[in-house]
Short mmCIF file of C-alpha atoms in Angstrom, two decimals:
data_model
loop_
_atom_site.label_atom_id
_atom_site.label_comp_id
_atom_site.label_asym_id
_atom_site.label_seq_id
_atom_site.Cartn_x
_atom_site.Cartn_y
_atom_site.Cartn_z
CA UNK O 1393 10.96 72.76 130.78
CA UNK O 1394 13.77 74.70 129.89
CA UNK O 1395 15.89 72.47 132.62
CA UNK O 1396 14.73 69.55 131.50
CA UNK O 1397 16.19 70.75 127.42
CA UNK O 1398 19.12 72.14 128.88
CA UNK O 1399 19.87 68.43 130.69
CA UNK O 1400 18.73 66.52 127.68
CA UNK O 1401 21.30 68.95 125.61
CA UNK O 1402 24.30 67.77 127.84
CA UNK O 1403 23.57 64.27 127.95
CA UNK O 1404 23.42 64.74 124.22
CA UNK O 1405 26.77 66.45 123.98
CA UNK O 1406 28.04 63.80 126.45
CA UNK O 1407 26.92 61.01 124.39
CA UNK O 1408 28.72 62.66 121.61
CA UNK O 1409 32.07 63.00 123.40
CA UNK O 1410 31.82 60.05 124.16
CA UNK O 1411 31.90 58.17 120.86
CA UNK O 1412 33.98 60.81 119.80
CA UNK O 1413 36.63 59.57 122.23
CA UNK O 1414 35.84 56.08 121.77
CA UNK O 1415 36.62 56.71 117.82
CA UNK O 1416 39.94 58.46 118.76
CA UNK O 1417 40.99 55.51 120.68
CA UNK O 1418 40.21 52.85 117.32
CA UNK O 1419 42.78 53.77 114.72
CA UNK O 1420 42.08 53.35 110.85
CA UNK O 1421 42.78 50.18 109.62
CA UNK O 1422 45.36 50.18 106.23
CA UNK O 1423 44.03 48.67 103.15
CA UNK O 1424 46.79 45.71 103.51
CA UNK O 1425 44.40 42.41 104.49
CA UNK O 1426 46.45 39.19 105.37
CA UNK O 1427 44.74 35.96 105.88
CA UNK O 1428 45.76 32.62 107.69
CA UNK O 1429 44.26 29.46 106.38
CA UNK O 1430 44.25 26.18 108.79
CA UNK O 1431 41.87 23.35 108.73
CA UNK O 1432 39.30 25.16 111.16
CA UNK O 1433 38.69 27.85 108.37
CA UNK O 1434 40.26 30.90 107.66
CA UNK O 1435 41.34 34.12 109.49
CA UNK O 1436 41.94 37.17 108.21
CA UNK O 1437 43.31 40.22 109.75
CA UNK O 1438 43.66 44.18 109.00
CA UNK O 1439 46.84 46.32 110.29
CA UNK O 1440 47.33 49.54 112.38
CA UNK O 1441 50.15 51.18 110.20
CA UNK O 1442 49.45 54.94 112.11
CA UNK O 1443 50.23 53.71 115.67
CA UNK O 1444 52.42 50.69 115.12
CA UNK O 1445 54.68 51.61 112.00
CA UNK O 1446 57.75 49.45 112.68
CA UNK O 1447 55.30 46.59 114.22
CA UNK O 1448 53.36 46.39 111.12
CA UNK O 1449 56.33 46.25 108.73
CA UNK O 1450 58.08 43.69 110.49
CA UNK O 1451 55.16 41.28 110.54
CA UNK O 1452 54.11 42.17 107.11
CA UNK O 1453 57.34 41.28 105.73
CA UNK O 1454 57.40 38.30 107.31
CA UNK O 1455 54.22 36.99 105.46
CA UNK O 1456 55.43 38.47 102.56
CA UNK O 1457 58.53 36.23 102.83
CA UNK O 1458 56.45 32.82 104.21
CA UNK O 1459 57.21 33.19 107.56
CA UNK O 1460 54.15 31.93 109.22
CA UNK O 1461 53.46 29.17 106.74
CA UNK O 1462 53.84 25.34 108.61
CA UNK O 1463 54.29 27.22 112.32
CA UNK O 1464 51.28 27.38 114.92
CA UNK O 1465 49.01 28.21 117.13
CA UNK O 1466 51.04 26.95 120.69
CA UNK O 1467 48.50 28.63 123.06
CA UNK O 1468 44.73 28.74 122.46
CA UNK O 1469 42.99 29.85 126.09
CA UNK O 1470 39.32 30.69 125.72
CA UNK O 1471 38.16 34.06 126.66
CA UNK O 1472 41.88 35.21 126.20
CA UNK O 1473 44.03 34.52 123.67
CA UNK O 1474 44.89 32.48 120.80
CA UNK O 1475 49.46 32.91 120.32
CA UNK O 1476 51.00 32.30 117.04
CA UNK O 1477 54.06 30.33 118.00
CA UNK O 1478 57.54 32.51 117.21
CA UNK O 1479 58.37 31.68 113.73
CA UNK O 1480 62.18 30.80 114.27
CA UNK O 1481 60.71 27.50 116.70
CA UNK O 1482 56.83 26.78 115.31
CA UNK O 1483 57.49 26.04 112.04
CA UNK O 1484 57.79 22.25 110.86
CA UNK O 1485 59.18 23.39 107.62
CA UNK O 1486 62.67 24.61 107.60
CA UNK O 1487 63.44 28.38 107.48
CA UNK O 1488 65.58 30.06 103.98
CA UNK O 1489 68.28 32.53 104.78
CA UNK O 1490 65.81 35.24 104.36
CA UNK O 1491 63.11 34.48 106.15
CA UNK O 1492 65.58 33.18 109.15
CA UNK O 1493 67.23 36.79 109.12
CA UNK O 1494 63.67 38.67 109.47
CA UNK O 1495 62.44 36.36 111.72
CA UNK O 1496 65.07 36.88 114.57
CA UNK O 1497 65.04 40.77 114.51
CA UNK O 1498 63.28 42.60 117.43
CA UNK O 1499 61.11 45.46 117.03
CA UNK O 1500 60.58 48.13 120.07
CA UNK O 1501 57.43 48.33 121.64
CA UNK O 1502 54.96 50.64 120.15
CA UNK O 1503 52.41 51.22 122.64
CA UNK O 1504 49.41 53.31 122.70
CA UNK O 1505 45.78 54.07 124.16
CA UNK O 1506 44.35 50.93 121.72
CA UNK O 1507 41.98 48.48 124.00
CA UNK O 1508 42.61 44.53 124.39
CA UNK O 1509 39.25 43.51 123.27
CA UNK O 1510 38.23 40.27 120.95
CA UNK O 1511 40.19 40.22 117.74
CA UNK O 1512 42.65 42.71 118.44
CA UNK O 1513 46.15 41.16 117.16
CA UNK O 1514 48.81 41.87 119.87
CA UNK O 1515 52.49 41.41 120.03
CA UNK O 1516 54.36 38.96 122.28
CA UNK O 1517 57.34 39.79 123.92
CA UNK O 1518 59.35 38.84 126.54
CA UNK O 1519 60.23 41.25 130.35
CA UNK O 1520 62.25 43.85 127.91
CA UNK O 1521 59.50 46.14 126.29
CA UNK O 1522 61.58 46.22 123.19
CA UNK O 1523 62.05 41.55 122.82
CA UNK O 1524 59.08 41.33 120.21
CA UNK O 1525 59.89 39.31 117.32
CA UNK O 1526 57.54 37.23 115.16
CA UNK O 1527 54.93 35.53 117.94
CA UNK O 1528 51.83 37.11 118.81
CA UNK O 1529 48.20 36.92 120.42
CA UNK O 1530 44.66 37.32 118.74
CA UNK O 1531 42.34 38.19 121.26
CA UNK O 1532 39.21 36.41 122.36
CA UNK O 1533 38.32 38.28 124.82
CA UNK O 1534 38.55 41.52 126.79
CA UNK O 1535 41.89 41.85 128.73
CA UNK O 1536 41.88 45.50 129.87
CA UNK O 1537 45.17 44.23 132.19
CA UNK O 1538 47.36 43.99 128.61
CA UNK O 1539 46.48 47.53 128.17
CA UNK O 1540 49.72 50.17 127.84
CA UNK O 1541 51.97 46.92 128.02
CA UNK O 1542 51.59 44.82 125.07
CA UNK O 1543 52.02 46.37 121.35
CA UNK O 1544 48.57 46.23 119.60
CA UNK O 1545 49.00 46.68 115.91
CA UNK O 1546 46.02 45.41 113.87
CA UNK O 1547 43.02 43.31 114.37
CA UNK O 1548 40.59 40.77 112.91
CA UNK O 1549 38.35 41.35 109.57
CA UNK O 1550 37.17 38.40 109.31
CA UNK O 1551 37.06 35.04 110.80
CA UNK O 1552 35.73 34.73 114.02
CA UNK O 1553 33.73 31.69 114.05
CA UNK O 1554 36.96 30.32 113.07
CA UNK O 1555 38.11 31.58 116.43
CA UNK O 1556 35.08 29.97 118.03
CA UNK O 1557 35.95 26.69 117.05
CA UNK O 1558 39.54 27.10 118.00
CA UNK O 1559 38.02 27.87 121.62
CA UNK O 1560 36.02 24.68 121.62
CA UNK O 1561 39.17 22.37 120.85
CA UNK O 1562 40.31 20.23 123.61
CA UNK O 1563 43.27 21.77 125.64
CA UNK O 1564 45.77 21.19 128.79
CA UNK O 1565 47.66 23.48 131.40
CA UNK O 1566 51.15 23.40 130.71
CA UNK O 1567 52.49 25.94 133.39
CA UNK O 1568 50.53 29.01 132.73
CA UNK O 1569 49.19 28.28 129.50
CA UNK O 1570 46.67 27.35 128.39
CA UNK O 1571 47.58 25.36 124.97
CA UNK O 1572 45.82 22.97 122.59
CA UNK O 1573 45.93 18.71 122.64
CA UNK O 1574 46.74 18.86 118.82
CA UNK O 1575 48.49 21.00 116.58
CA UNK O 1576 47.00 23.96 114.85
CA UNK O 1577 49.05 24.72 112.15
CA UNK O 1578 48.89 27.49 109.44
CA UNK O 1579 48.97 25.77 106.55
CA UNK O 1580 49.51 28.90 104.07
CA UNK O 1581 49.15 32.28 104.14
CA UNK O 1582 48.09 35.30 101.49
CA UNK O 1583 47.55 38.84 101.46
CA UNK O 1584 45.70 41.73 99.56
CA UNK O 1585 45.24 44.99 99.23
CA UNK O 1586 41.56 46.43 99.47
CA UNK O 1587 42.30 48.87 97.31
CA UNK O 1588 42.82 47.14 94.15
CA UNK O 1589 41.06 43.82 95.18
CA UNK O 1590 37.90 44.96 96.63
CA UNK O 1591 36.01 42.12 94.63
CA UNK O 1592 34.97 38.71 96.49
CA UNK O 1593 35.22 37.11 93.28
CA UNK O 1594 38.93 38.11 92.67
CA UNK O 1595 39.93 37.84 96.04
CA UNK O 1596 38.20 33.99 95.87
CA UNK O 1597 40.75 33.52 92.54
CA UNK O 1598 44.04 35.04 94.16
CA UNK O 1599 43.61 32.97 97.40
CA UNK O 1600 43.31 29.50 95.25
CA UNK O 1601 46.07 30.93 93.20
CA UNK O 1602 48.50 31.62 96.27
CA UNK O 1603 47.47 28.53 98.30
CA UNK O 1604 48.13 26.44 95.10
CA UNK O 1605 44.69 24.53 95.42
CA UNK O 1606 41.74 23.64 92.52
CA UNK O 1607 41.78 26.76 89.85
CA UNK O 1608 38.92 26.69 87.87
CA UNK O 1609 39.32 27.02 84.28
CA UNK O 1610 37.41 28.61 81.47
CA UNK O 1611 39.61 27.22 78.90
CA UNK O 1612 42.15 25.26 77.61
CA UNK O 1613 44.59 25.39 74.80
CA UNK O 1614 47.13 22.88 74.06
CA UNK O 1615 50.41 23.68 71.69
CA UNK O 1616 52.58 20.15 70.26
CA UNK O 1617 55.54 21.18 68.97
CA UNK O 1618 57.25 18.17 67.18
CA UNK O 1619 61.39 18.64 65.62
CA UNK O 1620 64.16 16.02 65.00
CA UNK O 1621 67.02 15.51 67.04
CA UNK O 1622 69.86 13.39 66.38
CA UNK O 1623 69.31 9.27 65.57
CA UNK O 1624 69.78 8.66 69.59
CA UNK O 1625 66.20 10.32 69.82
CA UNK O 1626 64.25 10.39 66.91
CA UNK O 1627 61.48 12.47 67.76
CA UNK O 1628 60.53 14.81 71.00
CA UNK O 1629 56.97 15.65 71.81
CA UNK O 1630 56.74 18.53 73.48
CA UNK O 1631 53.02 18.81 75.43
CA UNK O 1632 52.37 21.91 76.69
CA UNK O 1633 49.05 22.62 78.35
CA UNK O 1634 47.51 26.01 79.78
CA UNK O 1635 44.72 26.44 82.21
CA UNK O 1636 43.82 30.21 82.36
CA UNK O 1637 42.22 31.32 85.14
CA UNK O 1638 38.65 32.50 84.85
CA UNK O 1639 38.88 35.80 85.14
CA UNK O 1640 41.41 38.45 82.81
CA UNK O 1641 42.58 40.54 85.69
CA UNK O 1642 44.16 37.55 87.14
CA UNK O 1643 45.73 36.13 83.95
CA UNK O 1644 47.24 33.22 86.02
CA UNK O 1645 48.15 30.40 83.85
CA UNK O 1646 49.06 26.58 85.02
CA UNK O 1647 51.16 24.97 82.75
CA UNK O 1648 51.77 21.26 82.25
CA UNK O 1649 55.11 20.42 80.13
CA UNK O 1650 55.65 16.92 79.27
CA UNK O 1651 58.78 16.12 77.36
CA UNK O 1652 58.32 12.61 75.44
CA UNK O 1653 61.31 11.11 74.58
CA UNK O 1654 61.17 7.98 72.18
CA UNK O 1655 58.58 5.67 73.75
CA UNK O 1656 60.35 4.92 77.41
CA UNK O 1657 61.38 8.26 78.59
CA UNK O 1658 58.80 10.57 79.89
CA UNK O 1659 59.02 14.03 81.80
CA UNK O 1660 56.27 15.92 83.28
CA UNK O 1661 55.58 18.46 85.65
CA UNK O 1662 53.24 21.30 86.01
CA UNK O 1663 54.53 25.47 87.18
CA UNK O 1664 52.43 29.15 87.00
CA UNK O 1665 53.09 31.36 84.84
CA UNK O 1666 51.70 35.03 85.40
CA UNK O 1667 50.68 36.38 81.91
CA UNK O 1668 49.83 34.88 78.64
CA UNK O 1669 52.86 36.56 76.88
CA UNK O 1670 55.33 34.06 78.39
CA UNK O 1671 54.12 30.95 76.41
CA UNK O 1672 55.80 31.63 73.33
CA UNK O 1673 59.23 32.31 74.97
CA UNK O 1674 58.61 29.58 77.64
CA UNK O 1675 58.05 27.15 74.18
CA UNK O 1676 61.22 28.85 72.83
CA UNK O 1677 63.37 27.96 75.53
CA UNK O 1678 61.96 24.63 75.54
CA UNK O 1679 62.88 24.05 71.81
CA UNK O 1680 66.02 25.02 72.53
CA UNK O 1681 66.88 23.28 75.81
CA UNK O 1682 65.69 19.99 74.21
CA UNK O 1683 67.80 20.32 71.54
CA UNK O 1684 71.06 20.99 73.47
CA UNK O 1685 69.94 17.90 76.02
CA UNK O 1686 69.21 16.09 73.13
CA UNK O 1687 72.27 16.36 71.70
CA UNK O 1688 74.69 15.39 74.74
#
């Protein structure tokens, strides 16, 4: 009997040093959360800052700056990996000065005890340990082989049936990869910080407001300002129309200006604003930029 406690206490304390190891080997996930949208749904992913410092800042600036936004997935192979393309050749937008000087720096490899298992984000790279740049791997699968070679520094939060359909797309065998028939692009990217936006409901308002699509409203309030000018134009109209966003910790605001000039000359277009306190010296400026354009 006593044997039979005594083995029962081991393969207690066993059990225990076990998951005790296995929670050594997971590092703590920073509060950053970044998230890529394509037309297959969204995917968003978490970062390793203890065990991949210089990894995580380089790729965090990056999507800070844009980077990813237009380029792809080149490599989708099921069971394995899905590869962001490198930024400086998958993107079908053209690169500014600043995101082209991030996006060409290297970063040396930061490796550690972290498993290849689904959703683990790991860097690309070429034979030299220290050639990673801006592509990298999501994982679909286990690749134990990766392990101590490749520079793991964050993983998936949420997201993966998105993965699952990318695995189901049609593909073809282009030397050894694996990639997909038709072009998975990233069509924006945001990020947030889980410390300060740990609401669904605000993080649902900052993604619409980042990926400029539909922001719902809860009110409207229009301002005409109407002056003289000289005889050439008679009268401006000035139209200026703000759609707050719902909720007051997010005071985005989308404003339309239209500039009416006599009857045949009509300007409009439509830019964010981030707090309510820039209407009246946006409508300032307007007053007065109309009147010196008015005047020439």
């Amino acid at each position: 009997m006593w044997i039979q406690g005594f083995s029962f206490w081991i393969k207690g304390f066993s059990l225990l040093a076990l998951i005790s190891v296995i929670s050594a080997l997971e590092p703590e996930l920073g509060s950053t959360r970044v998230v890529f949208q394509t037309k297959y749904g969204d995917i968003e992913f978490g970062f390793y800052p203890t065990v991949a410092p210089k990894t995580v800042d380089h790729i965090y600036k990056l999507v800070r700056l844009g980077g990813y936004n237009t380029n792809h997935f080149f490599r989708v192979d099921k069971g394995f990996v899905a590869q962001v393309a490198d930024v400086t050749n998958g993107r079908s937008a053209p690169m500014n000065e600043e995101q082209r000087r991030e996006a060409v720096k290297t970063v040396v490899g930061e490796f550690t005890e972290v498993k290849h298992v689904r959703g683990i984000l790991s860097m690309g790279r070429y034979d030299d340990p220290d050639s990673a740049s801006s592509s990298f791997s999501i994982l679909l699968g286990d690749a134990p082989h990766l392990d101590g070679k490749y520079a793991i520094f964050g993983k998936v939060t949420k997201g993966d049936e998105t993965l699952t359909k990318l695995e189901q797309l049609p593909t073809r065998k282009e030397g050894i990869f694996v990639m997909p028939m038709e072009r998975i692009t990233i069509l924006s990217s945001y990020y947030y910080d889980t410390e300060t936006e740990n609401c669904e409901e605000d993080r649902s308002i900052l993604k619409r407001r980042l990926a400029a699509s539909a922001i719902e409203v809860e009110r409207q309030v229009i301002i005409i300002i109407r002056f003289n000018t000289i005889m050439f134009v008679p009268l401006v109209n000035i139209a200026f129309m703000c759609h707050f966003a719902e909720d007051e910790m997010l005071p985005l605001i989308k404003a339309n200006l239209i500039l009416i000039w006599n009857e045949h000359y009509t300007v409009a277009f439509s830019f964010y604003i981030m707090n309510k306190q820039c209407i009246q010296i946006l409508l300032l400026s307007c007053m007065r930029n109309c009147s010196k354009y008015a005047q020439t």
